[in-house]
Coordinates of C-alpha atoms and ligand atoms in Angstrom, one line a residue:
Chain A
M37 CA -0.1 0.0 0.0
A38 CA 1.4 3.3 -0.9
H39 CA 1.5 5.9 1.9
P40 CA 1.7 9.6 1.3
R41 CA 5.3 10.6 1.1
H42 CA 5.3 12.8 4.2
L43 CA 3.8 10.1 6.3
S44 CA 6.4 7.5 5.6
E45 CA 9.7 7.1 7.6
P46 CA 12.8 7.9 5.6
R47 CA 13.6 4.9 3.7
L48 CA 17.0 4.4 5.3
L49 CA 15.6 4.2 8.8
Q50 CA 13.0 1.7 7.7
L51 CA 15.5 -0.6 6.3
L52 CA 17.7 -0.2 9.3
L53 CA 14.8 -1.2 11.7
I54 CA 13.8 -4.2 9.6
G55 CA 17.5 -5.2 9.6
I56 CA 17.9 -4.9 13.4
A57 CA 14.6 -6.8 13.8
L58 CA 15.8 -9.7 11.5
A59 CA 19.2 -9.8 13.1
Y60 CA 17.7 -10.0 16.6
L61 CA 15.3 -12.7 15.6
G62 CA 18.2 -14.6 13.9
L63 CA 20.4 -14.3 16.9
M64 CA 17.8 -15.0 19.7
I65 CA 15.6 -17.6 18.0
F66 CA 17.0 -19.2 14.8
L67 CA 20.5 -19.5 15.9
P68 CA 19.6 -21.5 19.1
L69 CA 17.0 -23.7 17.3
G70 CA 19.6 -24.4 14.6
A71 CA 22.2 -25.2 17.1
V72 CA 20.0 -27.7 18.7
L73 CA 19.6 -29.4 15.4
V74 CA 23.1 -29.2 14.5
Q75 CA 24.2 -30.7 17.9
A76 CA 21.5 -33.4 17.7
L77 CA 22.7 -34.6 14.4
Q78 CA 26.4 -34.2 14.8
D79 CA 27.0 -37.8 14.9
G80 CA 24.7 -38.6 12.1
S81 CA 21.0 -39.5 11.9
G82 CA 21.8 -43.0 13.1
A83 CA 22.9 -41.6 16.5
W84 CA 19.9 -39.4 16.6
V85 CA 17.6 -42.2 16.1
A86 CA 19.4 -44.3 18.5
A87 CA 19.1 -41.4 21.3
V88 CA 15.5 -40.8 20.9
T89 CA 14.5 -44.5 20.7
E90 CA 16.6 -45.4 23.8
P91 CA 14.3 -46.9 26.7
D92 CA 14.7 -43.8 28.9
A93 CA 14.1 -41.5 26.3
L94 CA 11.0 -43.3 25.1
A95 CA 9.8 -43.4 28.7
A96 CA 10.2 -39.7 28.9
V97 CA 8.3 -39.1 25.6
R98 CA 5.5 -41.3 27.0
L99 CA 5.3 -39.6 30.4
T100 CA 5.3 -36.2 28.8
L101 CA 2.3 -37.4 26.6
L102 CA 0.6 -38.9 29.4
V103 CA 0.9 -35.8 31.7
A104 CA -0.2 -33.4 29.0
S105 CA -3.1 -35.8 28.0
I106 CA -4.4 -35.4 31.6
A107 CA -3.6 -31.7 32.3
V108 CA -4.7 -30.2 29.0
P109 CA -8.4 -31.7 29.0
L110 CA -8.7 -30.7 32.7
N111 CA -7.6 -27.1 31.9
L112 CA -9.8 -27.1 28.9
V113 CA -12.9 -27.9 31.0
F114 CA -11.9 -25.7 33.8
G115 CA -11.0 -22.9 31.4
V116 CA -14.4 -23.0 29.5
A117 CA -16.4 -23.4 32.7
A118 CA -14.6 -20.4 34.3
S119 CA -14.8 -18.1 31.4
W120 CA -18.3 -18.9 30.9
A121 CA -19.2 -18.0 34.5
I122 CA -16.9 -14.8 34.3
S123 CA -18.1 -13.5 31.0
K124 CA -21.8 -14.2 31.1
Y125 CA -22.8 -13.8 34.8
E126 CA -22.5 -11.2 37.6
F127 CA -21.5 -12.5 41.0
R128 CA -19.6 -11.6 43.9
G129 CA -15.9 -12.3 44.0
K130 CA -15.6 -12.2 40.3
T131 CA -12.5 -10.0 40.2
L132 CA -10.9 -12.1 42.8
L133 CA -11.4 -15.2 40.5
V134 CA -9.9 -13.5 37.4
T135 CA -6.9 -12.5 39.6
L136 CA -6.5 -16.1 40.8
I137 CA -6.7 -17.5 37.2
E138 CA -3.8 -15.2 36.2
L139 CA -1.8 -16.2 39.5
P140 CA 0.3 -19.0 37.9
F141 CA 1.7 -16.6 35.3
S142 CA 3.1 -14.3 38.1
V143 CA 4.4 -17.0 40.4
S144 CA 7.8 -18.5 39.5
P145 CA 7.3 -22.1 38.5
V146 CA 9.8 -23.3 41.1
V147 CA 7.5 -21.9 43.8
S148 CA 4.5 -23.4 42.2
G149 CA 6.3 -26.9 42.4
L150 CA 7.2 -26.3 46.0
V151 CA 3.8 -25.6 47.0
F152 CA 2.7 -29.1 46.1
V153 CA 5.9 -30.5 48.0
L154 CA 4.7 -28.4 51.0
L155 CA 1.2 -29.9 50.7
F156 CA 1.9 -33.5 49.7
G157 CA 5.6 -34.3 50.5
A158 CA 6.8 -36.6 53.1
Q159 CA 7.2 -33.7 55.7
G160 CA 4.1 -31.8 54.2
W161 CA 0.7 -31.1 55.7
F162 CA -0.9 -34.3 54.1
G163 CA 2.4 -36.2 54.0
E164 CA 1.6 -38.6 56.8
W165 CA -1.9 -39.1 55.9
L166 CA -0.9 -40.0 52.3
A167 CA 2.0 -42.2 53.4
S168 CA -0.3 -44.1 55.8
R169 CA -2.5 -44.8 52.8
D170 CA 0.4 -45.7 50.4
I171 CA -0.6 -42.9 48.2
E172 CA 2.3 -41.4 46.2
I173 CA 2.1 -37.8 44.8
I174 CA 5.4 -36.2 45.0
F175 CA 8.2 -37.9 43.1
A176 CA 5.3 -39.7 41.1
V177 CA 3.0 -39.1 38.2
P178 CA 0.2 -37.5 40.1
G179 CA 2.8 -34.6 41.3
L180 CA 3.7 -34.1 37.8
V181 CA 0.2 -33.9 36.8
L182 CA -0.8 -31.5 39.6
A183 CA 2.2 -29.1 38.9
T184 CA 1.5 -29.1 35.2
V185 CA -2.2 -28.4 35.7
F186 CA -1.4 -25.6 38.0
V187 CA 1.2 -23.9 35.7
T188 CA -0.9 -24.3 32.6
F189 CA -4.3 -23.3 33.9
P190 CA -4.6 -19.7 32.7
F191 CA -3.9 -20.5 29.0
V192 CA -7.5 -21.5 28.0
A193 CA -9.3 -19.1 30.3
R194 CA -7.2 -16.1 29.4
Q195 CA -7.9 -16.7 25.7
L196 CA -11.7 -17.1 26.2
I197 CA -12.6 -14.5 28.8
P198 CA -12.2 -11.4 26.6
L199 CA -13.7 -13.2 23.6
M200 CA -16.8 -14.5 25.4
T201 CA -17.2 -10.9 27.2
M202 CA -17.1 -9.3 23.8
Q203 CA -19.6 -11.6 22.4
G204 CA -22.1 -10.9 25.2
R205 CA -25.2 -12.9 26.1
E206 CA -27.6 -12.0 23.3
E207 CA -27.2 -15.0 21.1
E208 CA -27.5 -17.2 24.3
E209 CA -30.7 -15.3 25.2
A210 CA -32.0 -15.8 21.6
A211 CA -31.5 -19.5 21.9
L212 CA -33.2 -19.6 25.3
S213 CA -36.2 -17.5 24.0
L214 CA -36.4 -20.1 21.0
G215 CA -36.9 -22.8 23.5
A216 CA -33.4 -24.3 23.8
S217 CA -32.2 -25.8 27.2
G218 CA -29.3 -24.5 28.9
W219 CA -27.3 -27.5 27.6
Q220 CA -28.4 -27.1 24.0
T221 CA -27.4 -23.4 24.1
F222 CA -24.0 -24.3 25.3
W223 CA -23.4 -26.9 22.6
R224 CA -25.1 -25.2 19.7
V225 CA -24.4 -21.6 20.3
T226 CA -21.8 -20.7 22.8
L227 CA -19.3 -23.5 22.0
P228 CA -19.3 -22.8 18.1
N229 CA -18.9 -19.2 18.7
I230 CA -15.7 -19.8 20.7
R231 CA -14.2 -22.8 19.0
F232 CA -11.2 -21.3 17.4
G233 CA -10.4 -19.5 20.7
V234 CA -10.6 -22.8 22.4
L235 CA -8.2 -24.4 20.0
Y236 CA -5.8 -21.7 20.3
G237 CA -5.7 -21.8 24.1
V238 CA -5.4 -25.6 24.0
L239 CA -2.5 -25.4 21.7
L240 CA -0.6 -22.9 23.9
C241 CA -1.6 -24.9 27.0
N242 CA -0.3 -28.0 25.4
A243 CA 3.0 -26.6 24.4
R244 CA 3.6 -25.3 27.9
A245 CA 2.4 -28.6 29.5
M246 CA 4.8 -30.6 27.4
G247 CA 7.7 -28.1 27.9
E248 CA 7.3 -27.1 31.5
F249 CA 10.6 -27.5 33.4
G250 CA 10.6 -25.6 36.7
A251 CA 7.6 -26.8 38.5
V252 CA 7.8 -30.3 37.3
S253 CA 11.4 -30.5 38.2
V254 CA 10.7 -29.8 41.9
V255 CA 8.2 -32.5 42.2
S256 CA 9.7 -35.2 39.8
G257 CA 12.7 -36.5 41.8
H258 CA 14.3 -37.2 38.5
I259 CA 14.0 -41.0 38.5
R260 CA 15.0 -42.1 35.0
G261 CA 12.6 -44.0 33.1
E262 CA 9.9 -43.2 35.6
T263 CA 9.5 -39.6 36.6
N264 CA 11.5 -37.9 34.0
T265 CA 9.5 -35.8 31.5
M266 CA 11.3 -34.7 28.2
P267 CA 12.7 -31.3 29.5
L268 CA 14.0 -33.2 32.6
Q269 CA 15.5 -36.0 30.5
V270 CA 17.3 -33.2 28.5
E271 CA 18.7 -31.9 31.6
V272 CA 19.9 -35.2 33.1
L273 CA 21.5 -36.0 29.8
Y274 CA 23.2 -32.7 29.4
N275 CA 24.6 -32.8 33.0
E276 CA 26.1 -36.2 32.1
Y277 CA 27.9 -34.6 29.1
N278 CA 25.9 -36.7 26.9
F279 CA 25.2 -33.9 24.5
V280 CA 24.2 -35.8 21.3
A281 CA 21.5 -37.5 23.4
A282 CA 20.6 -34.4 25.2
F283 CA 20.2 -32.4 21.9
A284 CA 18.5 -35.3 20.2
V285 CA 15.6 -35.3 23.0
A286 CA 15.8 -31.5 22.8
S287 CA 15.2 -31.5 19.1
L288 CA 11.9 -33.3 19.6
L289 CA 10.7 -30.5 22.0
A290 CA 12.0 -28.0 19.3
G291 CA 10.0 -29.8 16.8
L292 CA 6.8 -29.5 18.9
A293 CA 7.5 -25.8 19.3
L294 CA 7.6 -25.5 15.5
V295 CA 4.5 -27.4 15.0
T296 CA 2.7 -25.3 17.6
L297 CA 3.9 -22.1 16.0
L298 CA 2.7 -23.3 12.6
L299 CA -0.8 -24.2 13.8
K300 CA -0.9 -20.9 15.8
S301 CA 0.1 -18.9 12.7
F302 CA -2.6 -21.0 10.7
L303 CA -5.3 -20.2 13.2
E304 CA -4.4 -16.4 13.4
W305 CA -4.3 -16.3 9.6
R306 CA -7.7 -18.0 9.1
H307 CA -9.6 -16.9 12.1
G308 CA -7.8 -13.7 13.2
D309 CA -10.9 -11.7 13.9
E310 CA -12.2 -14.1 16.4
L311 CA -8.8 -14.4 18.2
A312 CA -8.1 -10.6 18.0
A313 CA -10.6 -10.3 21.0
R314 CA -7.7 -11.5 23.4
H315 CA -6.1 -9.1 25.7
Chain B
M99 CA -51.1 -22.3 7.5
L100 CA -50.0 -19.0 8.9
R101 CA -52.6 -18.1 11.5
G102 CA -51.5 -18.9 15.0
T103 CA -52.7 -18.3 18.6
S104 CA -52.4 -15.2 20.7
A105 CA -52.3 -14.7 24.5
S106 CA -53.3 -11.8 26.8
V107 CA -50.4 -10.4 28.9
S108 CA -50.9 -9.0 32.4
V109 CA -48.1 -7.5 34.2
R110 CA -48.9 -7.0 38.1
S111 CA -47.1 -4.6 40.2
V112 CA -43.7 -5.6 38.9
S113 CA -40.6 -4.1 40.4
K114 CA -37.0 -4.6 39.6
R115 CA -33.7 -3.4 40.8
F116 CA -30.3 -3.6 39.5
S117 CA -28.0 -3.4 42.6
A118 CA -29.6 -0.4 44.3
F119 CA -30.9 1.2 41.2
P120 CA -34.7 0.8 40.5
A121 CA -35.2 0.0 36.9
L122 CA -38.9 -0.8 37.3
T123 CA -41.2 0.5 40.2
D124 CA -44.7 -1.1 40.6
V125 CA -45.3 -1.5 37.0
S126 CA -48.9 -2.9 36.1
L127 CA -50.0 -3.3 32.4
D128 CA -52.8 -5.2 30.7
I129 CA -52.4 -6.1 27.1
A130 CA -55.3 -8.0 25.3
A131 CA -54.8 -11.0 23.1
G132 CA -54.1 -10.1 19.5
E133 CA -53.2 -6.5 20.5
F134 CA -50.4 -4.5 19.1
M135 CA -48.7 -2.6 21.9
A136 CA -45.9 -0.2 22.0
L137 CA -43.6 0.6 24.9
L138 CA -42.5 4.3 24.3
G139 CA -40.1 6.2 26.7
P140 CA -36.8 8.0 26.8
S141 CA -33.4 6.0 27.2
G142 CA -33.1 4.3 30.6
S143 CA -36.8 4.5 31.5
G144 CA -37.1 0.7 31.8
K145 CA -38.6 -0.4 28.4
T146 CA -36.1 -3.2 27.8
T147 CA -36.3 -4.4 31.5
L148 CA -40.0 -4.6 31.2
L149 CA -39.9 -6.5 27.9
R150 CA -37.2 -8.9 29.4
V151 CA -39.4 -9.4 32.5
I152 CA -42.3 -10.5 30.2
A153 CA -40.0 -12.7 28.1
G154 CA -38.6 -14.3 31.1
L155 CA -35.0 -13.3 30.6
E156 CA -35.1 -11.2 33.8
V157 CA -36.8 -12.3 37.0
P158 CA -38.7 -9.4 38.9
D159 CA -38.0 -8.8 42.4
S160 CA -41.7 -8.6 43.2
G161 CA -44.9 -8.7 41.3
H162 CA -46.3 -11.2 38.6
V163 CA -46.4 -11.8 34.9
L164 CA -49.7 -13.8 33.6
F165 CA -50.2 -15.1 30.2
D166 CA -53.9 -15.8 29.6
G167 CA -54.5 -15.5 33.4
R168 CA -51.8 -18.1 34.0
D169 CA -48.9 -17.1 36.3
V170 CA -45.6 -17.4 34.4
T171 CA -43.3 -15.4 36.7
R172 CA -41.1 -18.4 37.5
V173 CA -41.4 -20.1 34.1
P174 CA -38.2 -20.0 32.1
A175 CA -38.0 -18.1 28.9
A176 CA -37.7 -21.3 27.0
E177 CA -41.0 -22.5 28.1
R178 CA -43.1 -19.4 27.8
G179 CA -44.1 -19.8 24.1
I180 CA -42.8 -16.2 23.2
G181 CA -40.7 -15.1 20.4
F182 CA -38.1 -12.3 20.9
V183 CA -36.4 -10.0 18.5
F184 CA -33.2 -8.3 19.6
Q185 CA -32.0 -4.8 18.5
H186 CA -28.8 -6.2 17.1
Y187 CA -30.4 -9.3 15.6
A188 CA -28.6 -11.9 17.6
L189 CA -28.5 -14.3 14.6
F190 CA -26.3 -17.3 15.1
G191 CA -23.4 -16.4 12.8
H192 CA -22.1 -19.9 12.3
M193 CA -25.5 -21.3 10.9
T194 CA -27.1 -20.7 7.6
I195 CA -30.4 -18.7 7.4
E196 CA -32.2 -22.0 7.2
Q197 CA -30.5 -23.3 10.3
N198 CA -31.2 -20.1 12.0
I199 CA -34.9 -20.1 11.3
A200 CA -35.2 -23.8 12.0
F201 CA -33.3 -23.7 15.4
G202 CA -36.5 -23.3 17.6
L203 CA -37.8 -26.4 15.8
D204 CA -34.6 -28.4 15.9
V205 CA -34.2 -28.0 19.6
M206 CA -37.7 -29.3 20.4
K207 CA -37.9 -32.8 22.2
R208 CA -37.8 -35.7 19.7
R209 CA -41.4 -36.7 20.2
E210 CA -42.6 -33.2 19.7
R211 CA -40.3 -32.2 17.0
P212 CA -41.9 -32.1 13.4
P213 CA -40.1 -34.3 10.7
R214 CA -37.4 -32.8 8.7
S215 CA -39.5 -32.2 5.5
Q216 CA -42.1 -30.4 7.5
I217 CA -39.3 -28.2 9.1
R218 CA -38.0 -27.3 5.8
E219 CA -41.5 -26.4 4.6
R220 CA -42.0 -24.2 7.6
V221 CA -38.8 -22.4 6.9
S222 CA -39.6 -21.5 3.4
E223 CA -43.1 -20.5 4.4
L224 CA -41.5 -18.0 6.9
L225 CA -39.0 -16.9 4.3
Q226 CA -41.8 -16.0 2.0
L227 CA -43.5 -14.3 4.9
V228 CA -40.6 -11.9 5.4
Q229 CA -40.1 -11.7 1.7
L230 CA -36.6 -13.3 1.6
E231 CA -37.2 -16.5 -0.6
G232 CA -34.2 -18.3 -1.7
Y233 CA -31.8 -17.0 1.0
E234 CA -31.7 -20.4 2.8
K235 CA -28.1 -21.3 2.2
R236 CA -26.6 -17.9 2.9
Y237 CA -24.9 -16.9 6.3
P238 CA -26.1 -13.9 8.4
N239 CA -22.9 -11.8 7.5
Q240 CA -23.8 -12.0 3.8
L241 CA -27.1 -10.0 4.6
S242 CA -27.8 -6.4 5.0
G243 CA -29.0 -5.1 8.4
G244 CA -32.8 -5.1 7.3
Q245 CA -32.5 -8.5 5.8
R246 CA -30.9 -9.8 9.0
Q247 CA -33.7 -8.2 11.1
R248 CA -36.3 -10.0 8.7
I249 CA -34.6 -13.3 9.3
A250 CA -34.5 -12.7 13.1
L251 CA -38.3 -12.1 12.9
A252 CA -38.8 -15.2 10.9
R253 CA -36.8 -17.2 13.4
A254 CA -38.8 -15.8 16.3
L255 CA -41.9 -16.9 14.7
A256 CA -40.9 -20.5 13.7
R257 CA -42.4 -22.0 16.8
R258 CA -45.8 -20.2 16.5
P259 CA -45.5 -18.1 19.6
S260 CA -48.6 -16.5 20.9
I261 CA -46.6 -13.5 22.0
L262 CA -44.0 -11.5 20.0
L263 CA -41.6 -9.3 21.8
L264 CA -39.5 -6.8 19.9
D265 CA -36.8 -4.6 21.5
E266 CA -36.1 -1.7 19.2
P267 CA -35.8 -4.0 16.2
F268 CA -35.3 -1.3 13.8
G269 CA -33.0 1.0 15.9
A270 CA -29.9 0.0 14.0
L271 CA -31.4 0.6 10.5
D272 CA -31.6 3.8 8.4
A273 CA -35.0 5.6 8.0
K274 CA -36.1 4.1 4.7
V275 CA -35.6 0.5 5.7
R276 CA -37.2 1.4 9.1
R277 CA -40.4 2.4 7.2
E278 CA -40.5 -0.6 5.0
L279 CA -40.1 -2.9 7.9
R280 CA -42.6 -1.1 10.0
S281 CA -45.4 -1.8 7.5
A282 CA -44.1 -5.4 6.9
L283 CA -44.4 -6.0 10.7
R284 CA -47.7 -4.6 11.0
K285 CA -48.9 -6.9 8.1
I286 CA -47.3 -10.0 9.6
H287 CA -49.0 -9.1 13.1
E288 CA -52.4 -9.0 11.3
E289 CA -51.6 -12.1 9.2
I290 CA -50.7 -14.2 12.0
G291 CA -52.9 -12.6 14.6
L292 CA -50.6 -12.9 17.8
T293 CA -50.1 -10.5 20.5
S294 CA -47.0 -8.1 19.9
I295 CA -45.2 -5.8 22.3
F296 CA -42.8 -3.5 20.7
V297 CA -40.3 -1.4 22.4
T298 CA -39.1 2.0 20.9
H299 CA -38.1 5.5 21.8
D300 CA -39.3 6.9 18.4
H301 CA -42.9 8.3 19.1
E302 CA -43.6 8.4 15.4
E303 CA -43.0 4.7 15.3
A304 CA -45.0 3.8 18.3
F305 CA -48.0 5.9 17.2
G306 CA -47.9 4.8 13.5
L307 CA -47.6 1.1 14.4
A308 CA -49.5 0.3 17.6
D309 CA -53.1 -0.2 18.7
R310 CA -52.2 1.2 22.1
V311 CA -49.1 3.0 23.4
S312 CA -47.8 2.8 27.1
I313 CA -45.5 5.6 27.9
L314 CA -42.8 4.9 30.5
G315 CA -40.7 7.3 32.5
T316 CA -38.0 6.4 35.1
G317 CA -39.2 3.0 35.7
R318 CA -43.0 3.8 36.0
I319 CA -45.8 3.6 33.5
L320 CA -47.0 7.3 33.0
E321 CA -50.1 6.7 30.8
V322 CA -51.5 4.0 28.4
G323 CA -53.8 4.8 25.6
T324 CA -54.6 4.7 21.9
P325 CA -52.5 7.0 19.7
N326 CA -55.4 9.4 19.3
G327 CA -56.3 9.4 22.8
L328 CA -52.7 10.2 23.9
R329 CA -52.3 13.0 21.5
T330 CA -54.7 14.9 23.5
S331 CA -53.5 13.8 26.9
A332 CA -53.3 16.3 29.7
N333 CA -50.3 14.7 31.4
Q334 CA -47.5 17.4 31.4
V335 CA -44.7 14.8 31.4
V336 CA -46.3 12.8 28.6
R337 CA -46.9 16.0 26.5
S338 CA -43.3 17.1 27.0
F339 CA -42.1 13.8 25.7
L340 CA -44.2 13.9 22.7
D341 CA -43.4 17.3 21.5
Ligands
ATP282 N1 -28.0 -5.6 33.7 C1 -28.1 -4.4 34.3 N2 -27.4 -3.9 35.3 C2 -27.5 -2.7 36.0 N3 -28.4 -1.8 35.7 C3 -29.2 -2.1 34.5 C4 -29.1 -3.4 33.9 N4 -30.0 -3.3 32.9 C5 -30.5 -2.0 33.0 N5 -30.1 -1.4 34.0 C6 -30.6 0.0 34.3 O1 -31.8 0.0 34.5 C7 -32.5 1.3 33.8 C8 -33.6 0.8 32.8 O2 -32.8 0.2 31.7 P1 -33.5 -0.2 30.4 O3 -32.5 -0.9 29.6 O4 -34.7 -1.0 30.8 O5 -33.8 1.0 29.7 P2 -34.4 1.4 28.3 O6 -35.8 2.2 28.5 O7 -34.6 0.1 27.6 O8 -33.4 2.3 27.6 P3 -32.9 2.4 26.2 O9 -33.9 3.2 25.4 O10 -31.5 3.3 26.2 O11 -32.7 1.0 25.7 C9 -31.3 2.0 33.3 O12 -31.0 3.0 34.1 C10 -30.2 0.9 33.2 O13 -29.0 1.6 33.5
MG283 MG1 -33.6 -0.7 25.8

């Protein structure tokens, strides 16, 4: 699009700014991503395949998928329910609820993990009660799930609250006046109106659930083949100077990031107006 | 078969507050079956609130709403047998025009729901009524504002409501389209013979359209009468509002 001349920045400044932005992106994003790939493949693709199919690595992949497959649906349901309540109804304590939903974003992940150790660890509030019933939470899968749920629960709700607030209640009221039940209204009117927002939130939630390190690290106990998720496995391998294996597993995470980015861009490109309601 | 049933509406001493703010104070109003009633008043006078109380979208703090003498105050909107037309259409954007109009029939319990072919027939009958034949497969965002409101009207009529409630349905449209839709609405009201309650703050519209007009001010009904009767009204507040 041609701008009137007096409105456009001088050509040179424009090029300079674009150049700086590209150089910065290259340095901060593409260089590290490239380095991961180069390191991962430095001993050839055979070594890469061996590293990612090694039993502990496979166990880490399985565990990561398991944790995400529990945490993401939970946060999907919670996020939709919370956004529905917040955006469509007036009630006391609404502002507090919104603040609480945002809380995990402002708390350091390490602290989030420690909270669960404090609650469910051997010395924690419920530690004895749990131990006497042989229930393991910390240093076991339930702890990983709890920490991941906590850290990732804002993603879906944050995406949906502004969107649903903007859409208002009119279409739902129209459905009710036409004889639809609350449940029919939700499935046929509310949900279709927010579907791409939901997808977008789930995508970001999933990326974080699979990539989370801090909170999960505190509650995991780092038992290889048992409680190591992919990010933790990368750290363990790296600390053992097993760089090729570490970067091979890391390259899987980088691949996940790229897929997320592609899907995200696609959603933004096709359904930008619906998603633009956020923030 | 277009002709349906109509019901009378009685509002008995209804009050409604929003937090501390009184939106309706002791409002009573009787509307006969088959009547076309306009609710006229300045912005913030409580017209929408009264209409929503009649629809069941808002529960009054005190007072009762009766349809044909039956108390429906606690009956949910979905079960009142009303049609509601919103100012901003509130069409379902992800559904075609056909699906929008059929919505009220589609959500009926299986044993009450008419068969598919009958629903399709009803949709084309309604499209004919609002003069938009052939628009079945379009989406709401492919229609003009006036066309959208016609579809919203058709959708509200699909289940043959006995009471039609309209909240400034033409408020977002330009003058020419308003005039067209006004006469179309009056014609439809006569053809179907239901009870219509129409909210507006345009007195020309109210007087040109309705059998009787209720004039609201700050949450109370100031006066009710026929257009001719009201023109000679002595009420100072009413006069100042009409001029
Ligand atoms: N959900 C609500 N919460 C708080 N106050 C409300 C709510 N709905 C309406 N009110 C208040 O009640 C009063 C009556 O509102 P209402 O919408 O019924 O007026 P109206 O006559 O329809 O006005 P308009 O012509 O502007 O649509 C207004 O003062 C409004 O601020
Ligand atoms: Mg209003």
